[in-house]
PDB file of C-alpha atoms in Angstrom:
ATOM      1  CA  UNK A   1     131.201  72.535  82.382  1.00 60.00           C
ATOM      2  CA  UNK A   2     128.623  69.796  82.761  1.00 83.00           C
ATOM      3  CA  UNK A   3     125.364  71.168  84.126  1.00 86.00           C
ATOM      4  CA  UNK A   4     122.258  69.238  85.105  1.00 90.00           C
ATOM      5  CA  UNK A   5     118.988  70.838  86.143  1.00 92.00           C
ATOM      6  CA  UNK A   6     117.200  68.772  88.787  1.00 95.00           C
ATOM      7  CA  UNK A   7     113.530  69.723  89.115  1.00 97.00           C
ATOM      8  CA  UNK A   8     111.836  69.464  92.505  1.00 96.00           C
ATOM      9  CA  UNK A   9     108.638  68.333  90.804  1.00 95.00           C
ATOM     10  CA  UNK A  10     110.448  65.172  89.707  1.00 92.00           C
ATOM     11  CA  UNK A  11     111.689  64.165  93.166  1.00 94.00           C
ATOM     12  CA  UNK A  12     110.086  60.961  94.442  1.00 91.00           C
ATOM     13  CA  UNK A  13     109.483  60.607  98.197  1.00 92.00           C
ATOM     14  CA  UNK A  14     111.121  57.470  99.598  1.00 89.00           C
ATOM     15  CA  UNK A  15     111.237  56.015 103.133  1.00 84.00           C
ATOM     16  CA  UNK A  16     114.142  56.914 105.395  1.00 80.00           C
ATOM     17  CA  UNK A  17     116.733  54.198 105.952  1.00 74.00           C
ATOM     18  CA  UNK A  18     115.185  53.588 109.419  1.00 72.00           C
ATOM     19  CA  UNK A  19     111.592  53.835 108.101  1.00 71.00           C
ATOM     20  CA  UNK A  20     110.777  56.826 110.329  1.00 72.00           C
ATOM     21  CA  UNK A  21     109.831  59.307 107.611  1.00 78.00           C
ATOM     22  CA  UNK A  22     110.170  60.310 103.977  1.00 86.00           C
ATOM     23  CA  UNK A  23     112.948  61.970 102.015  1.00 92.00           C
ATOM     24  CA  UNK A  24     113.213  63.390  98.513  1.00 96.00           C
ATOM     25  CA  UNK A  25     116.671  62.728  97.100  1.00 95.00           C
ATOM     26  CA  UNK A  26     117.989  65.635  95.030  1.00 97.00           C
ATOM     27  CA  UNK A  27     121.322  64.164  93.911  1.00 96.00           C
ATOM     28  CA  UNK A  28     124.009  61.616  94.775  1.00 95.00           C
ATOM     29  CA  UNK A  29     127.599  61.137  93.808  1.00 92.00           C
ATOM     30  CA  UNK A  30     128.126  58.880  92.043  1.00 89.00           C
ATOM     31  CA  UNK A  31     124.760  59.243  90.368  1.00 87.00           C
ATOM     32  CA  UNK A  32     122.286  56.531  91.346  1.00 83.00           C
ATOM     33  CA  UNK A  33     124.340  55.263  94.313  1.00 85.00           C
ATOM     34  CA  UNK A  34     122.282  53.600  97.026  1.00 80.00           C
ATOM     35  CA  UNK A  35     122.233  54.435 100.760  1.00 76.00           C
ATOM     36  CA  UNK A  36     125.368  52.394 101.462  1.00 80.00           C
ATOM     37  CA  UNK A  37     127.391  53.274  98.342  1.00 87.00           C
ATOM     38  CA  UNK A  38     127.253  57.076  97.893  1.00 94.00           C
ATOM     39  CA  UNK A  39     130.257  59.388  98.276  1.00 96.00           C
ATOM     40  CA  UNK A  40     127.800  62.229  98.880  1.00 97.00           C
ATOM     41  CA  UNK A  41     124.044  62.641  98.963  1.00 96.00           C
ATOM     42  CA  UNK A  42     121.715  65.655  99.182  1.00 97.00           C
ATOM     43  CA  UNK A  43     118.025  65.373 100.021  1.00 97.00           C
ATOM     44  CA  UNK A  44     115.004  67.170 101.444  1.00 97.00           C
ATOM     45  CA  UNK A  45     113.317  65.591 104.465  1.00 94.00           C
ATOM     46  CA  UNK A  46     109.860  66.418 105.725  1.00 92.00           C
ATOM     47  CA  UNK A  47     109.994  65.892 109.492  1.00 92.00           C
ATOM     48  CA  UNK A  48     106.564  65.777 111.125  1.00 91.00           C
ATOM     49  CA  UNK A  49     107.339  63.978 114.403  1.00 91.00           C
ATOM     50  CA  UNK A  50     110.097  63.521 116.955  1.00 94.00           C
ATOM     51  CA  UNK A  51     112.305  60.478 116.471  1.00 93.00           C
ATOM     52  CA  UNK A  52     115.661  58.889 115.754  1.00 93.00           C
ATOM     53  CA  UNK A  53     117.835  59.686 112.759  1.00 92.00           C
ATOM     54  CA  UNK A  54     119.199  56.862 110.616  1.00 88.00           C
ATOM     55  CA  UNK A  55     122.788  55.892 111.415  1.00 89.00           C
ATOM     56  CA  UNK A  56     125.333  56.188 108.590  1.00 92.00           C
ATOM     57  CA  UNK A  57     128.758  54.801 109.599  1.00 94.00           C
ATOM     58  CA  UNK A  58     131.689  56.865 108.260  1.00 96.00           C
ATOM     59  CA  UNK A  59     129.364  59.667 107.114  1.00 97.00           C
ATOM     60  CA  UNK A  60     129.280  63.300 108.215  1.00 98.00           C
ATOM     61  CA  UNK A  61     126.042  65.246 107.883  1.00 97.00           C
ATOM     62  CA  UNK A  62     125.095  68.883 107.424  1.00 98.00           C
ATOM     63  CA  UNK A  63     121.486  69.746 108.233  1.00 97.00           C
ATOM     64  CA  UNK A  64     119.953  73.056 107.169  1.00 97.00           C
ATOM     65  CA  UNK A  65     116.386  73.857 108.284  1.00 97.00           C
ATOM     66  CA  UNK A  66     114.715  75.401 105.218  1.00 96.00           C
ATOM     67  CA  UNK A  67     111.144  75.492 106.593  1.00 96.00           C
ATOM     68  CA  UNK A  68     109.801  75.511 110.137  1.00 96.00           C
ATOM     69  CA  UNK A  69     110.899  76.498 113.646  1.00 96.00           C
ATOM     70  CA  UNK A  70     113.771  74.023 113.966  1.00 96.00           C
ATOM     71  CA  UNK A  71     114.850  71.038 116.000  1.00 96.00           C
ATOM     72  CA  UNK A  72     116.654  69.986 119.124  1.00 97.00           C
ATOM     73  CA  UNK A  73     119.170  67.438 117.826  1.00 96.00           C
ATOM     74  CA  UNK A  74     120.582  65.103 120.432  1.00 97.00           C
ATOM     75  CA  UNK A  75     123.819  63.833 118.875  1.00 97.00           C
ATOM     76  CA  UNK A  76     125.699  61.261 120.919  1.00 96.00           C
ATOM     77  CA  UNK A  77     123.834  62.465 124.024  1.00 96.00           C
ATOM     78  CA  UNK A  78     124.673  66.155 123.433  1.00 96.00           C
ATOM     79  CA  UNK A  79     121.916  68.694 122.656  1.00 96.00           C
ATOM     80  CA  UNK A  80     122.253  70.938 119.591  1.00 95.00           C
ATOM     81  CA  UNK A  81     119.465  73.484 119.244  1.00 95.00           C
ATOM     82  CA  UNK A  82     119.018  74.077 115.519  1.00 95.00           C
ATOM     83  CA  UNK A  83     116.514  76.920 115.577  1.00 94.00           C
ATOM     84  CA  UNK A  84     118.195  79.370 113.217  1.00 90.00           C
ATOM     85  CA  UNK A  85     116.612  78.947 109.771  1.00 88.00           C
ATOM     86  CA  UNK A  86     119.050  78.563 106.904  1.00 95.00           C
ATOM     87  CA  UNK A  87     122.019  77.953 109.207  1.00 95.00           C
ATOM     88  CA  UNK A  88     123.967  74.793 108.208  1.00 97.00           C
ATOM     89  CA  UNK A  89     124.710  72.537 111.194  1.00 97.00           C
ATOM     90  CA  UNK A  90     127.248  69.715 110.854  1.00 97.00           C
ATOM     91  CA  UNK A  91     127.404  66.536 112.943  1.00 97.00           C
ATOM     92  CA  UNK A  92     128.725  62.961 112.662  1.00 97.00           C
ATOM     93  CA  UNK A  93     126.179  60.675 111.007  1.00 95.00           C
ATOM     94  CA  UNK A  94     127.441  57.600 112.803  1.00 94.00           C
ATOM     95  CA  UNK A  95     126.594  58.811 116.333  1.00 96.00           C
ATOM     96  CA  UNK A  96     123.138  57.990 117.736  1.00 96.00           C
ATOM     97  CA  UNK A  97     120.978  61.021 116.889  1.00 96.00           C
ATOM     98  CA  UNK A  98     117.420  61.958 117.772  1.00 96.00           C
ATOM     99  CA  UNK A  99     115.463  64.980 116.596  1.00 95.00           C
ATOM    100  CA  UNK A 100     112.808  66.814 118.609  1.00 96.00           C
ATOM    101  CA  UNK A 101     110.667  69.420 116.839  1.00 95.00           C
ATOM    102  CA  UNK A 102     110.664  72.869 118.451  1.00 96.00           C
ATOM    103  CA  UNK A 103     107.401  74.171 117.010  1.00 93.00           C
ATOM    104  CA  UNK A 104     105.815  71.892 114.456  1.00 93.00           C
ATOM    105  CA  UNK A 105     106.964  70.216 111.245  1.00 92.00           C
ATOM    106  CA  UNK A 106     110.178  71.197 109.469  1.00 94.00           C
ATOM    107  CA  UNK A 107     111.767  70.642 106.090  1.00 95.00           C
ATOM    108  CA  UNK A 108     115.497  69.927 106.314  1.00 96.00           C
ATOM    109  CA  UNK A 109     118.043  70.022 103.528  1.00 98.00           C
ATOM    110  CA  UNK A 110     120.406  67.154 104.354  1.00 97.00           C
ATOM    111  CA  UNK A 111     123.938  66.852 103.027  1.00 98.00           C
ATOM    112  CA  UNK A 112     125.729  63.578 103.752  1.00 97.00           C
ATOM    113  CA  UNK A 113     129.270  62.698 102.710  1.00 97.00           C
ATOM    114  CA  UNK A 114     131.722  59.886 103.409  1.00 96.00           C
ATOM    115  CA  UNK A 115     134.479  61.587 105.379  1.00 95.00           C
ATOM    116  CA  UNK A 116     137.208  59.228 104.072  1.00 94.00           C
ATOM    117  CA  UNK A 117     136.443  60.017 100.393  1.00 93.00           C
ATOM    118  CA  UNK A 118     134.750  63.414 100.151  1.00 95.00           C
ATOM    119  CA  UNK A 119     134.554  66.846 101.741  1.00 96.00           C
ATOM    120  CA  UNK A 120     131.456  69.042 101.623  1.00 97.00           C
ATOM    121  CA  UNK A 121     131.049  72.727 102.350  1.00 97.00           C
ATOM    122  CA  UNK A 122     127.560  74.205 102.654  1.00 97.00           C
ATOM    123  CA  UNK A 123     126.599  77.874 102.530  1.00 96.00           C
ATOM    124  CA  UNK A 124     123.364  79.791 102.146  1.00 96.00           C
ATOM    125  CA  UNK A 125     123.795  82.479  99.499  1.00 95.00           C
ATOM    126  CA  UNK A 126     121.743  85.307  98.072  1.00 93.00           C
ATOM    127  CA  UNK A 127     122.169  87.414  94.960  1.00 92.00           C
ATOM    128  CA  UNK A 128     124.626  86.384  92.255  1.00 91.00           C
ATOM    129  CA  UNK A 129     127.117  83.545  92.738  1.00 91.00           C
ATOM    130  CA  UNK A 130     129.498  81.768  90.374  1.00 89.00           C
ATOM    131  CA  UNK A 131     129.277  77.991  90.367  1.00 90.00           C
ATOM    132  CA  UNK A 132     132.956  77.024  90.538  1.00 88.00           C
ATOM    133  CA  UNK A 133     133.417  73.266  91.046  1.00 90.00           C
ATOM    134  CA  UNK A 134     136.826  72.273  92.430  1.00 91.00           C
ATOM    135  CA  UNK A 135     138.974  70.073  90.201  1.00 89.00           C
ATOM    136  CA  UNK A 136     137.421  66.612  90.188  1.00 88.00           C
ATOM    137  CA  UNK A 137     134.543  67.834  92.341  1.00 92.00           C
ATOM    138  CA  UNK A 138     131.064  69.246  91.930  1.00 94.00           C
ATOM    139  CA  UNK A 139     128.827  72.101  93.050  1.00 95.00           C
ATOM    140  CA  UNK A 140     125.139  71.684  93.814  1.00 95.00           C
ATOM    141  CA  UNK A 141     122.943  74.764  94.206  1.00 95.00           C
ATOM    142  CA  UNK A 142     119.393  74.357  95.541  1.00 97.00           C
ATOM    143  CA  UNK A 143     117.054  77.320  95.049  1.00 96.00           C
ATOM    144  CA  UNK A 144     115.018  78.148  98.150  1.00 96.00           C
ATOM    145  CA  UNK A 145     112.673  80.534  96.313  1.00 93.00           C
ATOM    146  CA  UNK A 146     110.945  80.773  92.942  1.00 92.00           C
ATOM    147  CA  UNK A 147     112.612  82.802  90.220  1.00 89.00           C
ATOM    148  CA  UNK A 148     116.312  81.943  90.470  1.00 92.00           C
ATOM    149  CA  UNK A 149     118.084  81.793  87.133  1.00 91.00           C
ATOM    150  CA  UNK A 150     121.095  79.818  85.954  1.00 90.00           C
ATOM    151  CA  UNK A 151     123.178  81.463  83.250  1.00 84.00           C
ATOM    152  CA  UNK A 152     125.650  79.257  81.417  1.00 74.00           C
ATOM    153  CA  UNK A 153     127.119  78.977  77.942  1.00 66.00           C
ATOM    154  CA  UNK A 154     123.804  77.581  76.660  1.00 64.00           C
ATOM    155  CA  UNK A 155     121.650  80.491  77.885  1.00 71.00           C
ATOM    156  CA  UNK A 156     119.414  80.997  80.908  1.00 84.00           C
ATOM    157  CA  UNK A 157     117.218  78.534  82.798  1.00 90.00           C
ATOM    158  CA  UNK A 158     114.629  79.537  85.413  1.00 93.00           C
ATOM    159  CA  UNK A 159     114.587  77.641  88.708  1.00 95.00           C
ATOM    160  CA  UNK A 160     111.690  77.370  91.117  1.00 95.00           C
ATOM    161  CA  UNK A 161     111.677  76.507  94.814  1.00 96.00           C
ATOM    162  CA  UNK A 162     113.815  73.438  95.564  1.00 97.00           C
ATOM    163  CA  UNK A 163     114.954  73.070  91.944  1.00 97.00           C
ATOM    164  CA  UNK A 164     118.692  72.367  91.833  1.00 96.00           C
ATOM    165  CA  UNK A 165     121.681  72.765  89.554  1.00 94.00           C
ATOM    166  CA  UNK A 166     124.518  70.216  89.617  1.00 93.00           C
ATOM    167  CA  UNK A 167     127.717  71.508  88.014  1.00 90.00           C
ATOM    168  CA  UNK A 168     131.063  69.822  87.362  1.00 87.00           C
ATOM    169  CA  UNK A 169     133.966  70.737  85.081  1.00 79.00           C
ATOM    170  CA  UNK A 170     136.014  73.812  84.325  1.00 71.00           C
ATOM    171  CA  UNK A 171     133.873  76.702  83.084  1.00 61.00           C
ATOM    172  CA  UNK A 172     131.679  78.390  85.690  1.00 66.00           C
ATOM    173  CA  UNK A 173     127.998  79.062  85.427  1.00 81.00           C
ATOM    174  CA  UNK A 174     126.292  81.942  87.225  1.00 89.00           C
ATOM    175  CA  UNK A 175     123.299  81.561  89.525  1.00 90.00           C
ATOM    176  CA  UNK A 176     121.162  84.629  90.170  1.00 90.00           C
ATOM    177  CA  UNK A 177     118.729  84.185  93.025  1.00 90.00           C
ATOM    178  CA  UNK A 178     115.569  86.182  93.695  1.00 86.00           C
ATOM    179  CA  UNK A 179     115.913  85.133  97.324  1.00 89.00           C
ATOM    180  CA  UNK A 180     118.291  82.510  98.674  1.00 94.00           C
ATOM    181  CA  UNK A 181     119.909  79.259  97.662  1.00 95.00           C
ATOM    182  CA  UNK A 182     121.966  76.585  99.390  1.00 96.00           C
ATOM    183  CA  UNK A 183     125.350  76.095  97.719  1.00 96.00           C
ATOM    184  CA  UNK A 184     127.170  72.811  98.404  1.00 97.00           C
ATOM    185  CA  UNK A 185     130.717  72.231  97.164  1.00 96.00           C
ATOM    186  CA  UNK A 186     132.063  68.655  97.030  1.00 96.00           C
ATOM    187  CA  UNK A 187     135.773  67.877  96.737  1.00 93.00           C
ATOM    188  CA  UNK A 188     137.967  64.816  97.200  1.00 81.00           C
ATOM    189  CA  UNK A 189     138.823  63.847 100.765  1.00 57.00           C
TER     190      UNK A 189
END
């Protein structure tokens, strides 16, 4: 198994595609792909004001509120109240979307994937979970609390809040959380 540890401390804030805020990219597939070339992308967004989301043609999105009271997402004119913390909410990224804060700033974990090439499944987990990438795919686990630990063939590695593990290949690793983590599985479309 190929495992990469992605430290939150090393994430660089960059402007959103529409310039309306900042995001911290955790990982993309393929690695280093830009906003118009990724198969999948995972990032953290600090949302401090109401406003439009960037449009991504051919892309589906999964938004998980990891801090804050939540948002009213208006997707293609339809309201989606996303006020349940740690509850993944999927929507098409190519429909006009606006977000309205329900009670102050939020931090969202955003998963985006090109529906013609990739599938993504997102779950919030707690306790011990095996990282089992599908054949030709990958698993990304993002720790939501300090003290998670990855156990693999090379020993154990401690993860802090928003640190991530990207795994691909055959042999599983084991993630032990002290709280919760978001587990995203990517497979071919």
